[in-house]
CSV table of C-alpha atoms in Angstrom, one decimal:
chain,number,residue,atom,x,y,z
L,1,MET,CA,-0.1,-0.3,-0.1
L,2,SER,CA,1.2,3.4,-1.1
L,3,GLU,CA,2.2,6.1,2.0
L,4,ALA,CA,-0.8,7.7,2.8
L,5,ALA,CA,-1.4,11.5,1.8
L,6,GLN,CA,-1.5,14.2,4.6
L,7,VAL,CA,-4.0,16.9,5.7
L,8,SER,CA,-3.6,19.3,8.4
L,9,VAL,CA,-5.5,22.1,9.4
L,10,THR,CA,-4.0,25.2,10.2
L,11,GLY,CA,-5.7,28.4,11.5
L,12,GLY,CA,-8.1,29.8,9.1
L,13,GLY,CA,-6.9,26.8,6.6
L,14,VAL,CA,-6.2,23.4,5.5
L,15,VAL,CA,-2.9,21.9,3.7
L,16,VAL,CA,-3.5,18.5,1.9
L,17,ARG,CA,0.4,17.0,0.8
L,18,LEU,CA,0.0,14.4,-1.8
L,19,ALA,CA,2.5,12.8,-3.4
L,20,SER,CA,3.1,15.1,-6.4
L,21,ASN,CA,2.4,18.5,-4.6
L,22,THR,CA,1.2,20.5,-1.5
L,23,LEU,CA,-2.3,22.4,-1.8
L,24,SER,CA,-3.2,25.0,0.4
L,25,LEU,CA,-7.3,25.4,0.7
L,26,PRO,CA,-9.8,27.5,3.1
L,27,VAL,CA,-11.9,26.0,5.6
L,28,LEU,CA,-15.8,27.5,5.7
L,29,GLU,CA,-18.4,27.2,7.9
L,30,LEU,CA,-21.8,25.7,6.1
L,31,PRO,CA,-24.1,28.0,4.8
L,32,THR,CA,-27.2,29.0,7.3
L,33,THR,CA,-29.6,27.8,5.0
L,34,LEU,CA,-28.3,24.3,4.9
L,35,VAL,CA,-27.3,24.2,8.7
L,36,SER,CA,-31.0,24.6,9.4
L,37,TRP,CA,-31.9,21.9,6.3
L,38,LEU,CA,-29.3,19.0,7.8
L,39,GLN,CA,-30.7,19.7,11.4
L,40,GLU,CA,-34.3,19.6,10.9
L,41,GLY,CA,-34.0,16.5,8.8
L,42,ARG,CA,-32.5,14.8,11.6
L,43,LEU,CA,-34.6,16.5,14.6
L,44,ASP,CA,-37.6,14.8,12.6
L,45,VAL,CA,-35.9,11.5,12.2
L,46,TYR,CA,-36.2,11.4,16.2
L,47,ARG,CA,-39.8,12.1,15.9
L,48,ARG,CA,-40.2,9.5,13.6
L,49,LEU,CA,-38.2,6.9,15.8
L,50,LEU,CA,-40.6,7.4,18.8
L,51,GLU,CA,-43.5,7.2,17.1
L,52,ASP,CA,-42.3,4.0,14.9
L,53,PRO,CA,-38.6,2.8,15.2
L,54,ALA,CA,-39.4,0.5,12.3
L,55,GLY,CA,-40.7,3.8,10.2
L,56,VAL,CA,-37.3,5.2,9.4
L,57,ASP,CA,-35.8,4.8,6.6
L,58,PHE,CA,-33.2,6.2,4.0
L,59,PHE,CA,-33.2,10.1,4.8
L,60,GLN,CA,-31.4,12.8,2.5
L,61,GLN,CA,-30.0,14.8,5.3
L,62,HIS,CA,-27.7,11.7,6.8
L,63,LEU,CA,-26.7,10.1,3.4
L,64,PRO,CA,-25.4,12.5,0.8
L,65,VAL,CA,-23.6,10.9,-2.2
L,66,LEU,CA,-19.5,10.7,-1.6
L,67,VAL,CA,-17.5,11.4,-4.5
L,68,THR,CA,-13.8,10.3,-4.7
L,69,ARG,CA,-11.1,9.5,-7.0
L,70,SER,CA,-10.2,6.3,-8.2
L,71,SER,CA,-6.6,6.7,-9.6
L,72,GLY,CA,-5.7,4.0,-12.5
L,73,SER,CA,-8.9,4.2,-13.9
L,74,SER,CA,-10.9,5.0,-17.1
L,75,PHE,CA,-13.7,6.0,-15.1
L,76,PRO,CA,-11.7,7.8,-11.7
L,77,PHE,CA,-15.0,8.8,-10.4
L,78,ASN,CA,-16.4,6.3,-7.3
L,79,CYS,CA,-19.4,7.1,-5.7
L,80,GLY,CA,-21.9,6.0,-2.7
L,81,ASN,CA,-24.1,7.3,-0.2
L,82,LYS,CA,-22.1,7.8,3.3
L,83,GLY,CA,-24.0,8.4,6.3
L,84,ILE,CA,-22.7,12.0,7.5
L,85,GLY,CA,-22.9,13.8,10.9
L,86,PHE,CA,-22.2,16.9,12.8
L,87,LEU,CA,-19.5,17.4,15.3
L,88,PRO,CA,-18.9,19.3,18.6
L,89,ASP,CA,-16.3,22.3,18.5
L,90,GLU,CA,-13.3,21.7,20.3
L,91,LYS,CA,-14.7,23.5,23.6
L,92,ASN,CA,-17.5,21.2,24.1
L,93,LEU,CA,-16.2,17.8,22.4
L,94,PRO,CA,-15.3,16.6,26.2
L,95,ARG,CA,-18.7,17.6,27.5
L,96,TYR,CA,-20.5,15.6,24.3
L,97,ILE,CA,-18.5,12.7,24.8
L,98,ASP,CA,-18.9,12.5,28.3
L,99,LEU,CA,-22.8,12.6,27.6
L,100,TYR,CA,-22.8,9.7,24.8
L,101,ARG,CA,-20.7,8.1,26.9
L,102,ARG,CA,-22.9,7.9,30.3
L,103,THR,CA,-26.3,7.3,28.1
L,104,ILE,CA,-25.0,3.8,26.5
L,105,GLU,CA,-23.3,2.7,29.4
L,106,ALA,CA,-27.0,4.1,31.1
L,107,THR,CA,-28.9,2.1,28.9
L,108,ARG,CA,-26.4,-0.8,28.3
L,109,ALA,CA,-28.8,-3.2,30.2
L,110,MET,CA,-32.1,-2.0,28.5
L,111,PRO,CA,-34.1,-3.4,25.8
L,112,TRP,CA,-33.1,-1.6,22.7
L,113,ARG,CA,-37.0,-0.3,22.4
L,114,GLU,CA,-36.9,0.8,25.9
L,115,SER,CA,-34.0,2.5,25.9
L,116,LEU,CA,-34.7,4.7,23.0
L,117,THR,CA,-36.2,7.5,24.7
L,118,ALA,CA,-32.7,8.0,26.5
L,119,ARG,CA,-30.7,8.0,23.6
L,120,ILE,CA,-32.9,10.1,21.4
L,121,ALA,CA,-32.6,12.6,24.0
L,122,ALA,CA,-28.9,12.8,24.5
L,123,ALA,CA,-28.3,13.1,20.7
L,124,ARG,CA,-31.4,16.0,20.5
L,125,SER,CA,-28.9,17.9,23.2
L,126,PHE,CA,-26.4,17.8,21.1
L,127,HIS,CA,-28.3,19.0,17.7
L,128,GLU,CA,-30.1,21.4,19.2
L,129,ASP,CA,-27.2,22.7,20.8
L,130,ARG,CA,-26.6,25.3,17.4
L,131,GLU,CA,-23.7,26.9,20.0
L,132,ALA,CA,-21.9,24.0,20.4
L,133,ILE,CA,-20.8,22.6,17.0
L,134,ASP,CA,-18.0,22.8,14.7
L,135,TYR,CA,-20.2,24.1,11.2
L,136,ARG,CA,-16.1,23.9,9.3
L,137,CYS,CA,-16.4,20.1,9.3
L,138,LEU,CA,-18.6,17.3,8.6
L,139,THR,CA,-17.7,13.5,9.9
L,140,SER,CA,-18.3,10.0,8.9
L,141,ILE,CA,-17.1,6.5,10.4
L,142,GLU,CA,-15.6,3.8,7.8
L,143,ILE,CA,-17.3,0.5,8.3
L,144,PHE,CA,-16.3,-1.3,5.4
L,145,ARG,CA,-12.9,0.0,4.4
L,146,LYS,CA,-13.3,-0.7,0.7
L,147,ARG,CA,-12.5,1.9,-2.6
L,148,THR,CA,-13.5,4.6,-0.8
L,149,PHE,CA,-10.9,4.4,2.1
L,150,HIS,CA,-8.3,3.7,-0.3
L,151,ASN,CA,-9.0,6.5,-2.6
L,152,LEU,CA,-9.1,8.8,0.5
L,153,ARG,CA,-5.8,7.7,1.6
L,154,GLU,CA,-4.4,8.0,-1.6
L,155,TYR,CA,-6.1,11.2,-2.6
L,156,PRO,CA,-7.9,13.0,0.1
L,157,LEU,CA,-10.2,15.4,-1.7
L,158,ALA,CA,-14.1,14.8,-1.9
L,159,SER,CA,-17.3,15.9,-3.1
L,160,LEU,CA,-20.5,15.6,-1.1
L,161,LEU,CA,-23.7,16.2,-2.8
L,162,PHE,CA,-26.7,16.7,-0.3
L,163,THR,CA,-30.0,16.5,-2.4
L,164,GLY,CA,-33.8,17.4,-0.7
L,165,THR,CA,-37.0,16.3,-1.8
L,166,SER,CA,-40.3,18.5,-3.0
L,167,PRO,CA,-41.2,20.9,-2.8
L,168,ARG,CA,-38.1,22.9,-2.2
L,169,TYR,CA,-35.2,20.2,-3.7
L,170,MET,CA,-32.1,21.5,-1.6
L,171,SER,CA,-29.1,20.8,-3.2
L,172,PHE,CA,-25.9,21.7,-2.4
L,173,GLN,CA,-22.2,20.4,-3.2
L,174,LEU,CA,-19.3,20.6,-0.4
L,175,ASN,CA,-15.8,19.6,-1.6
L,176,CYS,CA,-13.7,18.7,1.4
L,177,ALA,CA,-10.3,17.6,2.4
L,178,VAL,CA,-10.6,14.6,4.5
L,179,GLU,CA,-8.5,13.8,7.2
L,180,ILE,CA,-8.4,10.2,8.1
L,181,ILE,CA,-8.6,9.7,12.1
L,182,GLY,CA,-8.5,7.1,14.3
L,183,GLU,CA,-8.3,6.3,18.1
L,184,PRO,CA,-7.2,8.0,20.6
L,185,ASN,CA,-8.3,11.0,18.6
L,186,PRO,CA,-11.5,12.6,20.5
L,187,ARG,CA,-13.0,13.5,17.8
L,188,PHE,CA,-12.8,9.8,16.5
L,189,THR,CA,-14.1,9.1,19.9
L,190,PHE,CA,-17.2,11.3,19.6
L,191,ILE,CA,-18.0,10.1,15.9
L,192,LYS,CA,-17.9,6.3,17.2
L,193,LEU,CA,-20.1,7.2,20.1
L,194,SER,CA,-22.7,8.8,17.8
L,195,ARG,CA,-22.5,5.7,15.7
L,196,ARG,CA,-22.9,2.8,18.7
L,197,MET,CA,-25.5,5.4,20.2
L,198,PHE,CA,-28.2,4.2,17.3
L,199,GLU,CA,-26.0,0.9,16.1
L,200,PHE,CA,-28.9,-1.6,16.3
L,201,ASP,CA,-31.9,0.3,15.3
L,202,ALA,CA,-33.5,-0.9,12.1
L,203,PHE,CA,-32.3,2.2,9.7
L,204,HIS,CA,-28.7,0.8,10.3
L,205,ILE,CA,-26.7,-1.7,9.0
L,206,ALA,CA,-25.4,-3.6,12.1
L,207,GLN,CA,-21.3,-2.9,12.0
L,208,PRO,CA,-20.4,-2.6,15.3
L,209,ASP,CA,-16.4,-3.0,14.7
L,210,PHE,CA,-15.0,0.3,13.9
L,211,HIS,CA,-11.4,1.6,13.5
L,212,ILE,CA,-11.4,4.6,11.0
L,213,GLY,CA,-13.4,7.8,10.9
L,214,TYR,CA,-13.4,10.6,8.2
L,215,LEU,CA,-13.3,14.8,9.2
L,216,PHE,CA,-14.6,16.3,5.7
L,217,TRP,CA,-12.9,19.9,6.1
L,218,ILE,CA,-15.2,21.9,3.6
L,219,ALA,CA,-13.3,24.2,0.8
L,220,GLU,CA,-16.0,25.1,-0.6
L,221,VAL,CA,-19.7,25.3,-1.3
L,222,ILE,CA,-21.6,25.1,-4.5
L,223,ASP,CA,-25.4,25.8,-3.8
L,224,LYS,CA,-27.3,23.8,-6.8
L,225,THR,CA,-30.6,24.3,-5.3
L,226,PRO,CA,-32.8,24.4,-8.8
L,227,HIS,CA,-34.9,27.9,-9.1
L,228,ARG,CA,-37.1,29.3,-11.9
L,229,VAL,CA,-35.5,31.4,-14.4
L,230,ALA,CA,-36.7,34.3,-15.6
L,231,PHE,CA,-37.9,34.3,-19.3
L,232,PRO,CA,-37.6,37.4,-21.8
L,233,ALA,CA,-41.3,38.2,-22.7
L,234,TRP,CA,-40.2,37.1,-26.1
L,235,ASP,CA,-39.1,33.8,-25.7
L,236,SER,CA,-41.9,32.3,-23.4
L,237,GLY,CA,-41.9,29.0,-25.8
L,238,ALA,CA,-44.2,28.3,-28.7
L,239,ALA,CA,-47.7,29.3,-27.2
L,240,GLY,CA,-46.2,32.5,-27.4
L,241,PRO,CA,-47.3,35.6,-24.4
L,242,HIS,CA,-49.5,34.5,-21.7
L,243,PRO,CA,-53.2,36.1,-22.3
L,244,SER,CA,-54.4,38.3,-19.8
L,245,LEU,CA,-56.4,36.0,-17.7
L,246,GLU,CA,-59.6,36.9,-15.9
L,247,TRP,CA,-59.5,37.3,-11.9
L,248,ASP,CA,-62.3,36.3,-9.4
L,249,ASP,CA,-62.9,39.1,-7.1
L,250,GLU,CA,-61.4,37.2,-4.1
L,251,ALA,CA,-58.4,36.4,-5.6
L,252,LEU,CA,-57.9,39.9,-6.6
L,253,SER,CA,-58.5,40.8,-2.9
L,254,VAL,CA,-55.8,38.7,-2.3
L,255,LEU,CA,-53.6,40.7,-5.3
L,256,ARG,CA,-54.3,44.1,-3.1
L,257,SER,CA,-53.2,42.4,-0.2
L,258,LEU,CA,-50.0,42.8,-1.4
L,259,PRO,CA,-47.4,45.3,-1.0
L,260,ALA,CA,-48.0,48.0,-4.1
L,261,TRP,CA,-44.4,47.7,-5.8
L,262,SER,CA,-44.8,44.1,-5.9
L,263,ARG,CA,-48.3,43.7,-7.2
L,264,PRO,CA,-47.4,44.0,-10.9
L,265,HIS,CA,-44.8,41.0,-10.8
L,266,VAL,CA,-46.4,38.5,-8.4
L,267,LYS,CA,-50.1,39.2,-11.2
L,268,SER,CA,-47.7,38.2,-13.9
L,269,GLU,CA,-46.2,34.9,-12.7
L,270,ILE,CA,-49.4,33.8,-11.0
L,271,GLU,CA,-51.0,34.6,-14.7
L,272,ARG,CA,-48.1,32.9,-16.1
L,273,TYR,CA,-48.7,29.9,-13.6
L,274,GLY,CA,-52.0,29.9,-15.1
L,275,ALA,CA,-51.6,29.8,-18.5
L,276,GLU,CA,-49.1,27.4,-18.9
L,277,ARG,CA,-51.8,24.7,-16.7
L,278,GLY,CA,-54.5,25.9,-19.2
L,279,PHE,CA,-56.7,28.1,-16.6
L,280,CYS,CA,-59.1,30.2,-17.8
L,281,ARG,CA,-59.8,32.1,-14.8
L,282,ILE,CA,-57.3,33.2,-11.5
L,283,THR,CA,-59.4,31.4,-8.7
L,284,VAL,CA,-58.6,32.0,-5.0
L,285,GLU,CA,-56.8,28.3,-5.3
L,286,VAL,CA,-55.2,28.9,-8.1
L,287,VAL,CA,-53.6,32.2,-6.2
L,288,SER,CA,-52.4,29.7,-3.1
L,289,GLU,CA,-51.3,26.9,-5.4
L,290,ALA,CA,-49.0,29.7,-7.4
L,291,ARG,CA,-47.8,30.7,-4.1
L,292,LYS,CA,-46.7,27.8,-2.7
L,293,ILE,CA,-45.0,26.8,-6.2
L,294,LEU,CA,-43.2,29.9,-7.1
L,295,ARG,CA,-42.4,31.0,-3.5
L,296,HIS,CA,-43.8,34.5,-3.6
């Protein structure tokens, strides 16, 4: 096996020492919109676990696509879903390691289902403590030590692609320098305890023997969330510009309740929405539907 590349975080950046050269990259914090989406998804899973432990399956905030580089291949891209989580900052790391250890120890002799409330309470206390999280870094644990591990050992740069579902389709690509860690690193201790907290719940592949963890230090954030593109009036498709549609009184009342400066734009967008879908009149139901879709 070739010698592993080296990754080290210094100050506000990360240094990646490859076999051929050395890279100096920035370390960035996650944008607030992505942080909120990731935390909301995880807290929702905790809620659903309490309602029905068997009813939780794949959730996109936890399992982005991880892309690594495979050398010596015609297709040098390795893709896979990877379980990703948050990490406490350096100041709060000992406190949450202690909490997770105490929770696992206190619930060790309990039936797994009966211990769920206590385990979720500990996990929620961390994920709801926004001041304690290091938003420069995401984490994962290696349970297979196959292609992803060998790729990252040789070339520790990777991309994480998070993609949400309707109606928002949140999507972010995070380009990262990846630090491989193990015992006795306290960050790895926290990652391992986080996994063991829910190791035997239905949504996990049970694999309790862990030796390697990853720290994804975020060097670039690309917002790929889809949005509507405004077309010029002359470029509205084969059907030509949308006709002016009649409005019901109730629908007009909703329009008039908006700030005066926004009404012409909102009216045009709602009429375009109605025309595209073949409506003859704009009703209050069409207005409500269009505003949800168009996010006015």
